[in-house]
mmCIF file of C-alpha atoms and ligand atoms in Angstrom:
data_model
loop_
_atom_site.group_PDB
_atom_site.id
_atom_site.type_symbol
_atom_site.label_atom_id
_atom_site.label_comp_id
_atom_site.label_asym_id
_atom_site.label_seq_id
_atom_site.Cartn_x
_atom_site.Cartn_y
_atom_site.Cartn_z
ATOM 1 C CA MET L 1 -5.868 -6.226 -27.062
ATOM 2 C CA THR L 2 -8.227 -7.912 -24.589
ATOM 3 C CA LEU L 3 -11.646 -6.645 -23.611
ATOM 4 C CA THR L 4 -10.231 -5.461 -20.301
ATOM 5 C CA HIS L 5 -8.281 -2.897 -22.300
ATOM 6 C CA LEU L 6 -11.182 -1.381 -24.229
ATOM 7 C CA THR L 7 -10.469 2.309 -23.978
ATOM 8 C CA SER L 8 -13.977 3.524 -23.262
ATOM 9 C CA THR L 9 -17.628 2.575 -23.057
ATOM 10 C CA LEU L 10 -20.890 4.424 -23.625
ATOM 11 C CA ALA L 11 -23.432 4.334 -20.807
ATOM 12 C CA THR L 12 -26.577 5.964 -19.498
ATOM 13 C CA LEU L 13 -26.237 7.685 -16.127
ATOM 14 C CA SER L 14 -29.044 8.929 -13.913
ATOM 15 C CA TYR L 15 -28.529 12.560 -12.873
ATOM 16 C CA PHE L 16 -30.330 14.708 -10.276
ATOM 17 C CA ILE L 17 -33.009 17.271 -11.150
ATOM 18 C CA PRO L 18 -33.804 19.696 -8.286
ATOM 19 C CA PRO L 19 -37.384 19.962 -7.020
ATOM 20 C CA PRO L 20 -39.436 22.831 -8.443
ATOM 21 C CA ASN L 21 -40.233 25.991 -6.416
ATOM 22 C CA GLY L 22 -36.767 26.136 -4.867
ATOM 23 C CA GLU L 23 -37.756 23.552 -2.247
ATOM 24 C CA LYS L 24 -34.914 21.815 -0.414
ATOM 25 C CA ALA L 25 -34.493 18.335 -1.885
ATOM 26 C CA TYR L 26 -35.036 15.321 0.361
ATOM 27 C CA GLN L 27 -35.049 11.543 0.118
ATOM 28 C CA HIS L 28 -36.106 8.872 2.602
ATOM 29 C CA THR L 29 -33.653 6.025 3.256
ATOM 30 C CA PHE L 30 -36.508 3.609 3.954
ATOM 31 C CA ALA L 31 -39.371 2.388 1.776
ATOM 32 C CA ASP L 32 -42.968 3.466 2.359
ATOM 33 C CA PRO L 33 -44.802 0.306 3.517
ATOM 34 C CA LEU L 34 -47.728 1.027 1.174
ATOM 35 C CA THR L 35 -45.948 1.978 -2.044
ATOM 36 C CA GLY L 36 -42.603 0.198 -1.482
ATOM 37 C CA GLU L 37 -40.985 3.425 -2.729
ATOM 38 C CA ARG L 38 -38.513 5.645 -0.931
ATOM 39 C CA GLU L 39 -40.220 9.025 -0.737
ATOM 40 C CA ARG L 40 -38.416 11.929 -2.424
ATOM 41 C CA ASN L 41 -39.329 15.344 -3.827
ATOM 42 C CA TYR L 42 -36.949 15.461 -6.766
ATOM 43 C CA THR L 43 -36.645 13.681 -10.095
ATOM 44 C CA ARG L 44 -33.866 12.260 -12.217
ATOM 45 C CA ALA L 45 -32.919 12.273 -15.862
ATOM 46 C CA ASP L 46 -30.887 9.814 -17.894
ATOM 47 C CA HIS L 47 -27.955 11.091 -19.925
ATOM 48 C CA ALA L 48 -25.629 9.213 -22.256
ATOM 49 C CA VAL L 49 -21.972 9.654 -21.331
ATOM 50 C CA VAL L 50 -18.620 8.246 -22.379
ATOM 51 C CA ILE L 51 -16.812 6.440 -19.571
ATOM 52 C CA GLU L 52 -13.099 6.053 -20.077
ATOM 53 C CA ASN L 53 -11.366 2.845 -18.978
ATOM 54 C CA LEU L 54 -8.274 3.678 -16.914
ATOM 55 C CA ARG L 55 -6.867 0.129 -17.160
ATOM 56 C CA GLY L 56 -3.157 0.395 -17.934
ATOM 57 C CA LYS L 57 -2.935 4.106 -17.074
ATOM 58 C CA GLU L 58 -4.310 4.125 -13.523
ATOM 59 C CA ASP L 59 -1.279 5.882 -12.116
ATOM 60 C CA GLU L 60 -0.817 8.687 -14.627
ATOM 61 C CA GLU L 61 -4.331 10.002 -14.772
ATOM 62 C CA ALA L 62 -5.954 10.269 -11.391
ATOM 63 C CA THR L 63 -5.000 10.760 -7.744
ATOM 64 C CA LEU L 64 -7.011 11.634 -4.642
ATOM 65 C CA ASP L 65 -5.678 15.194 -4.777
ATOM 66 C CA THR L 66 -6.090 15.785 -8.525
ATOM 67 C CA ALA L 67 -9.179 13.802 -9.593
ATOM 68 C CA GLY L 68 -10.624 12.888 -6.173
ATOM 69 C CA PHE L 69 -10.247 9.139 -6.677
ATOM 70 C CA GLN L 70 -7.377 6.706 -7.113
ATOM 71 C CA PHE L 71 -7.157 3.055 -8.159
ATOM 72 C CA PHE L 72 -4.744 0.647 -6.461
ATOM 73 C CA LYS L 73 -3.800 -3.010 -6.585
ATOM 74 C CA ARG L 74 -3.424 -4.663 -3.196
ATOM 75 C CA PRO L 75 -5.028 -7.984 -2.273
ATOM 76 C CA ALA L 76 -6.904 -8.038 1.036
ATOM 77 C CA LYS L 77 -5.947 -10.593 3.677
ATOM 78 C CA TYR L 78 -9.613 -10.992 4.622
ATOM 79 C CA THR L 79 -11.691 -12.096 1.627
ATOM 80 C CA THR L 80 -14.698 -13.982 3.059
ATOM 81 C CA PHE L 81 -17.352 -11.269 3.630
ATOM 82 C CA ASP L 82 -20.016 -13.959 4.159
ATOM 83 C CA ASN L 83 -20.059 -14.320 7.932
ATOM 84 C CA GLY L 84 -21.736 -11.092 8.954
ATOM 85 C CA ASP L 85 -20.809 -7.575 9.994
ATOM 86 C CA GLU L 86 -19.048 -8.443 13.230
ATOM 87 C CA GLU L 87 -16.409 -10.505 11.449
ATOM 88 C CA ILE L 88 -15.921 -7.773 8.818
ATOM 89 C CA VAL L 89 -15.351 -5.187 11.557
ATOM 90 C CA LYS L 90 -12.921 -7.509 13.354
ATOM 91 C CA GLU L 91 -11.031 -8.868 10.339
ATOM 92 C CA TYR L 92 -11.312 -6.404 7.441
ATOM 93 C CA TYR L 93 -11.404 -3.032 9.236
ATOM 94 C CA PRO L 94 -7.912 -3.149 10.837
ATOM 95 C CA GLU L 95 -6.012 -3.992 7.636
ATOM 96 C CA SER L 96 -8.021 -1.369 5.748
ATOM 97 C CA ILE L 97 -7.236 1.330 8.316
ATOM 98 C CA GLU L 98 -3.522 0.570 7.896
ATOM 99 C CA LEU L 99 -3.885 0.586 4.107
ATOM 100 C CA ILE L 100 -5.599 3.983 4.058
ATOM 101 C CA LYS L 101 -2.970 5.430 6.417
ATOM 102 C CA GLU L 102 -0.169 4.117 4.240
ATOM 103 C CA LEU L 103 -1.653 5.374 0.981
ATOM 104 C CA THR L 104 -2.727 8.821 2.210
ATOM 105 C CA GLY L 105 -0.156 9.642 4.909
ATOM 106 C CA ALA L 106 -2.996 10.235 7.374
ATOM 107 C CA SER L 107 -2.264 10.024 11.099
ATOM 108 C CA ARG L 108 -5.683 8.769 12.180
ATOM 109 C CA VAL L 109 -8.354 6.811 10.307
ATOM 110 C CA VAL L 110 -11.757 5.903 11.736
ATOM 111 C CA LEU L 111 -14.047 3.583 9.771
ATOM 112 C CA PHE L 112 -17.642 4.476 10.562
ATOM 113 C CA ASP L 113 -19.695 2.358 8.162
ATOM 114 C CA HIS L 114 -19.601 -0.278 5.455
ATOM 115 C CA THR L 115 -22.004 -1.465 2.771
ATOM 116 C CA ILE L 116 -22.016 -4.785 0.973
ATOM 117 C CA ARG L 117 -23.787 -4.663 -2.381
ATOM 118 C CA ARG L 118 -24.950 -7.620 -4.412
ATOM 119 C CA ARG L 119 -26.953 -7.177 -7.570
ATOM 120 C CA ARG L 120 -30.219 -9.065 -7.554
ATOM 121 C CA PRO L 121 -31.891 -8.618 -10.944
ATOM 122 C CA GLY L 122 -35.659 -8.266 -10.771
ATOM 123 C CA GLN L 123 -35.661 -7.587 -7.026
ATOM 124 C CA SER L 124 -36.637 -4.097 -5.969
ATOM 125 C CA ASP L 125 -35.629 -4.769 -2.340
ATOM 126 C CA ASP L 126 -32.688 -2.514 -1.484
ATOM 127 C CA SER L 127 -32.966 -2.640 2.324
ATOM 128 C CA PRO L 128 -29.736 -2.302 4.343
ATOM 129 C CA SER L 129 -28.990 -6.053 4.369
ATOM 130 C CA LYS L 130 -29.734 -6.353 0.648
ATOM 131 C CA ARG L 131 -28.134 -3.289 -0.884
ATOM 132 C CA GLN L 132 -27.781 -3.339 -4.645
ATOM 133 C CA PRO L 133 -25.540 -1.181 -6.839
ATOM 134 C CA ALA L 134 -26.469 2.529 -6.492
ATOM 135 C CA SER L 135 -27.396 3.791 -9.929
ATOM 136 C CA GLN L 136 -27.719 7.542 -9.355
ATOM 137 C CA VAL L 137 -24.912 10.059 -9.646
ATOM 138 C CA HIS L 138 -24.225 11.289 -6.099
ATOM 139 C CA VAL L 139 -21.697 12.290 -3.451
ATOM 140 C CA ASP L 140 -22.161 10.601 -0.059
ATOM 141 C CA GLN L 141 -21.765 13.653 2.226
ATOM 142 C CA THR L 142 -21.965 17.431 2.131
ATOM 143 C CA THR L 143 -19.582 19.576 4.189
ATOM 144 C CA ALA L 144 -22.167 19.859 6.989
ATOM 145 C CA ALA L 145 -22.723 16.088 7.029
ATOM 146 C CA SER L 146 -18.971 15.440 7.072
ATOM 147 C CA ILE L 147 -18.470 17.700 10.096
ATOM 148 C CA ALA L 148 -21.452 16.000 11.770
ATOM 149 C CA ARG L 149 -19.743 12.629 11.210
ATOM 150 C CA VAL L 150 -16.666 13.838 13.127
ATOM 151 C CA HIS L 151 -18.897 14.820 16.073
ATOM 152 C CA ARG L 152 -20.698 11.498 15.909
ATOM 153 C CA HIS L 153 -17.762 9.104 15.649
ATOM 154 C CA LEU L 154 -14.851 10.762 17.506
ATOM 155 C CA PRO L 155 -14.497 11.404 21.241
ATOM 156 C CA ALA L 156 -15.997 14.793 22.149
ATOM 157 C CA SER L 157 -12.687 15.863 23.715
ATOM 158 C CA ASP L 158 -10.849 15.403 20.371
ATOM 159 C CA VAL L 159 -13.335 17.047 18.025
ATOM 160 C CA ALA L 160 -12.325 20.711 18.301
ATOM 161 C CA ALA L 161 -8.649 19.960 17.584
ATOM 162 C CA LEU L 162 -9.470 17.542 14.752
ATOM 163 C CA LEU L 163 -11.709 20.072 13.015
ATOM 164 C CA LYS L 164 -8.890 22.663 12.985
ATOM 165 C CA ARG L 165 -6.736 20.464 10.747
ATOM 166 C CA ARG L 166 -7.246 18.789 7.390
ATOM 167 C CA PHE L 167 -9.682 15.905 7.307
ATOM 168 C CA GLN L 168 -11.396 13.904 4.604
ATOM 169 C CA ILE L 169 -14.045 11.273 4.089
ATOM 170 C CA ILE L 170 -12.791 8.506 1.815
ATOM 171 C CA ASN L 171 -14.562 5.317 0.707
ATOM 172 C CA LEU L 172 -12.528 2.191 0.053
ATOM 173 C CA TRP L 173 -14.505 0.315 -2.620
ATOM 174 C CA ARG L 174 -13.507 -3.227 -3.554
ATOM 175 C CA PRO L 175 -15.144 -6.072 -5.510
ATOM 176 C CA ILE L 176 -15.964 -9.270 -3.604
ATOM 177 C CA SER L 177 -15.493 -12.841 -4.948
ATOM 178 C CA HIS L 178 -14.940 -11.984 -8.638
ATOM 179 C CA ALA L 179 -14.188 -9.097 -10.965
ATOM 180 C CA ALA L 180 -16.902 -6.425 -11.053
ATOM 181 C CA LEU L 181 -17.595 -6.482 -14.786
ATOM 182 C CA ASP L 182 -21.333 -6.434 -14.116
ATOM 183 C CA TRP L 183 -22.685 -2.988 -13.115
ATOM 184 C CA PRO L 184 -19.274 -1.461 -12.339
ATOM 185 C CA LEU L 185 -18.650 1.804 -10.530
ATOM 186 C CA ALA L 186 -17.950 5.017 -12.465
ATOM 187 C CA VAL L 187 -16.181 7.984 -10.879
ATOM 188 C CA CYS L 188 -16.188 11.578 -12.117
ATOM 189 C CA ASP L 189 -12.990 13.631 -12.226
ATOM 190 C CA TYR L 190 -13.350 16.623 -9.872
ATOM 191 C CA ARG L 191 -11.487 18.810 -12.371
ATOM 192 C CA SER L 192 -14.488 18.489 -14.683
ATOM 193 C CA VAL L 193 -17.045 19.449 -12.009
ATOM 194 C CA ASP L 194 -18.282 22.967 -11.291
ATOM 195 C CA PRO L 195 -18.720 22.795 -7.504
ATOM 196 C CA GLU L 196 -20.815 26.006 -7.522
ATOM 197 C CA LYS L 197 -23.320 24.902 -10.172
ATOM 198 C CA ASP L 198 -23.328 21.100 -10.492
ATOM 199 C CA VAL L 199 -24.142 19.903 -6.969
ATOM 200 C CA VAL L 200 -27.178 20.410 -4.734
ATOM 201 C CA PRO L 201 -27.566 19.321 -1.071
ATOM 202 C CA VAL L 202 -30.206 16.625 -0.504
ATOM 203 C CA THR L 203 -31.540 15.851 2.985
ATOM 204 C CA LEU L 204 -31.315 12.128 3.645
ATOM 205 C CA VAL L 205 -34.131 11.212 6.034
ATOM 206 C CA TYR L 206 -33.315 8.162 8.204
ATOM 207 C CA PRO L 207 -35.967 6.776 10.574
ATOM 208 C CA ASP L 208 -34.217 8.435 13.539
ATOM 209 C CA ARG L 209 -32.032 11.249 12.162
ATOM 210 C CA LYS L 210 -31.079 13.271 9.104
ATOM 211 C CA GLY L 211 -28.004 13.191 6.898
ATOM 212 C CA GLU L 212 -27.118 15.213 3.816
ATOM 213 C CA THR L 213 -25.762 14.056 0.453
ATOM 214 C CA LEU L 214 -25.080 15.885 -2.797
ATOM 215 C CA GLY L 215 -27.263 15.398 -5.843
ATOM 216 C CA VAL L 216 -25.350 15.989 -9.072
ATOM 217 C CA LYS L 217 -26.863 17.873 -12.034
ATOM 218 C CA TYR L 218 -25.935 16.953 -15.583
ATOM 219 C CA ASN L 219 -23.096 18.843 -17.152
ATOM 220 C CA PRO L 220 -21.808 17.670 -20.534
ATOM 221 C CA VAL L 221 -18.194 18.426 -19.560
ATOM 222 C CA HIS L 222 -18.155 15.821 -16.758
ATOM 223 C CA ARG L 223 -15.308 13.402 -17.321
ATOM 224 C CA TRP L 224 -16.154 9.837 -16.250
ATOM 225 C CA ARG L 225 -13.738 6.982 -15.587
ATOM 226 C CA TYR L 226 -13.802 3.356 -14.426
ATOM 227 C CA LEU L 227 -11.461 0.401 -14.185
ATOM 228 C CA ARG L 228 -12.845 -2.275 -16.457
ATOM 229 C CA GLY L 229 -12.923 -5.711 -14.849
ATOM 230 C CA ILE L 230 -11.689 -4.401 -11.484
ATOM 231 C CA THR L 231 -10.798 -7.482 -9.402
ATOM 232 C CA PRO L 232 -11.026 -8.198 -5.655
ATOM 233 C CA ASP L 233 -7.245 -7.630 -5.543
ATOM 234 C CA GLU L 234 -7.842 -4.054 -6.692
ATOM 235 C CA PHE L 235 -9.780 -1.188 -5.130
ATOM 236 C CA VAL L 236 -10.599 2.457 -5.578
ATOM 237 C CA LEU L 237 -10.360 5.177 -2.955
ATOM 238 C CA ILE L 238 -13.222 7.622 -3.533
ATOM 239 C CA LYS L 239 -12.869 10.977 -1.793
ATOM 240 C CA CYS L 240 -16.288 12.167 -0.676
ATOM 241 C CA PHE L 241 -15.115 15.233 1.231
ATOM 242 C CA ASP L 242 -11.995 17.289 1.899
ATOM 243 C CA SER L 243 -11.780 20.161 4.386
ATOM 244 C CA VAL L 244 -9.223 21.818 2.084
ATOM 245 C CA GLN L 245 -11.482 23.827 -0.220
ATOM 246 C CA ASP L 246 -9.167 26.537 -1.567
ATOM 247 C CA GLY L 247 -9.082 25.154 -5.111
ATOM 248 C CA SER L 248 -5.729 23.391 -4.655
ATOM 249 C CA VAL L 249 -7.148 19.847 -4.398
ATOM 250 C CA ALA L 250 -10.206 17.813 -5.390
ATOM 251 C CA VAL L 251 -12.929 18.163 -2.745
ATOM 252 C CA PHE L 252 -15.320 15.348 -3.741
ATOM 253 C CA THR L 253 -15.976 12.694 -6.382
ATOM 254 C CA PRO L 254 -19.407 12.164 -7.953
ATOM 255 C CA HIS L 255 -19.935 8.441 -8.536
ATOM 256 C CA THR L 256 -22.542 5.890 -9.623
ATOM 257 C CA ALA L 257 -22.976 2.294 -10.682
ATOM 258 C CA PHE L 258 -23.793 1.850 -14.365
ATOM 259 C CA GLU L 259 -24.780 -0.857 -16.819
ATOM 260 C CA ASP L 260 -21.794 -1.416 -19.098
ATOM 261 C CA PRO L 261 -22.939 -2.532 -22.571
ATOM 262 C CA THR L 262 -19.570 -4.264 -23.101
ATOM 263 C CA THR L 263 -20.045 -6.589 -20.104
ATOM 264 C CA PRO L 264 -20.030 -10.239 -21.235
ATOM 265 C CA LYS L 265 -23.501 -11.764 -20.890
ATOM 266 C CA ASP L 266 -22.216 -14.537 -18.601
ATOM 267 C CA ALA L 267 -20.360 -12.217 -16.200
ATOM 268 C CA PRO L 268 -21.251 -12.962 -12.564
ATOM 269 C CA LEU L 269 -23.453 -10.379 -10.844
ATOM 270 C CA ARG L 270 -21.684 -7.525 -9.116
ATOM 271 C CA GLU L 271 -20.638 -7.994 -5.472
ATOM 272 C CA SER L 272 -18.694 -5.295 -3.637
ATOM 273 C CA ILE L 273 -17.922 -3.798 -0.271
ATOM 274 C CA GLU L 274 -17.313 -0.120 0.437
ATOM 275 C CA LEU L 275 -15.877 1.163 3.697
ATOM 276 C CA ARG L 276 -16.441 4.749 4.813
ATOM 277 C CA ALA L 277 -13.487 6.378 6.536
ATOM 278 C CA LEU L 278 -12.869 9.602 8.407
ATOM 279 C CA VAL L 279 -9.268 10.468 7.553
ATOM 280 C CA PHE L 280 -7.311 12.928 9.716
ATOM 281 C CA TYR L 281 -3.925 14.567 9.197
ATOM 282 C CA ASP L 282 -1.440 16.061 11.662
HETATM 283 C C1 OGA N 1 -20.223 4.230 -2.667
HETATM 284 C C2 OGA N 1 -21.309 3.989 -3.648
HETATM 285 C C3 OGA N 1 -22.305 2.530 -5.278
HETATM 286 C C4 OGA N 1 -22.149 1.150 -5.818
HETATM 287 O O1 OGA N 1 -19.288 3.385 -2.577
HETATM 288 O O2 OGA N 1 -20.296 5.249 -1.971
HETATM 289 O O3 OGA N 1 -22.128 4.846 -3.825
HETATM 290 O O4 OGA N 1 -22.964 0.762 -6.647
HETATM 291 N N1 OGA N 1 -21.320 2.817 -4.314
HETATM 292 O O5 OGA N 1 -21.206 0.445 -5.411
HETATM 293 FE FE1 FE N 2 -21.684 6.633 -2.724
#
């Protein structure tokens, strides 16, 4: 058995602790020029968790509808990612839109954002052009923020009809250049989450507007998974939101980067790209 097939690892994850006094939680997306910190009114706590390696059983265990996430193997045609955002939008977006349509059965897919992450040990800079792995358990959008994204990125004349049918927000997360053994991404099975008790809306304060994410509180029953040594030919679809909320399908997937104690010391630093997609169904 190779290391790639280790069945699980033990890691420390950083969970959300709500602010005292029942205040609404908030976090700035930009650093304070004086402190270099991103202002926030909540704290976090580390918890040790077991993270199961899905390598070899990707297909049996987890789908977008059951767990909220799904791993696939499909090399990208565009693999450069070094020549700036414009080229990524021109070269990587179209094939990814087709891929998401094919894998989900969606009729319309709109990519509204992407983030390249490269780990830079010892550097605290995490500005938009230098994003590092995100090491707090979170969900990217609340229901309100997801609906706001439809208004923001789709033609006004289409919005009312689109919001009457099923839609989702799905991230397509893929390593760049080499396998992501270093600081991989862990995803939490929705079936182990209590959506009433475990998640709390957090206002995300941008310089010019506000968004809303979900902070995730610790719950010992959370079931964590990853794909050890995930390669650039593989990717994970992470469902951040589903408009179907009747209990029949996973609605969101808590996720976080984590330091894997089984990572070989000479593994190259993590590099990845995640696309954010609005996914609509007829
Ligand atoms: C994401 C995300 C964190 C990371 O894809 O939404 O939070 O470290 N990624 O890649
Ligand atoms: Fe995220």
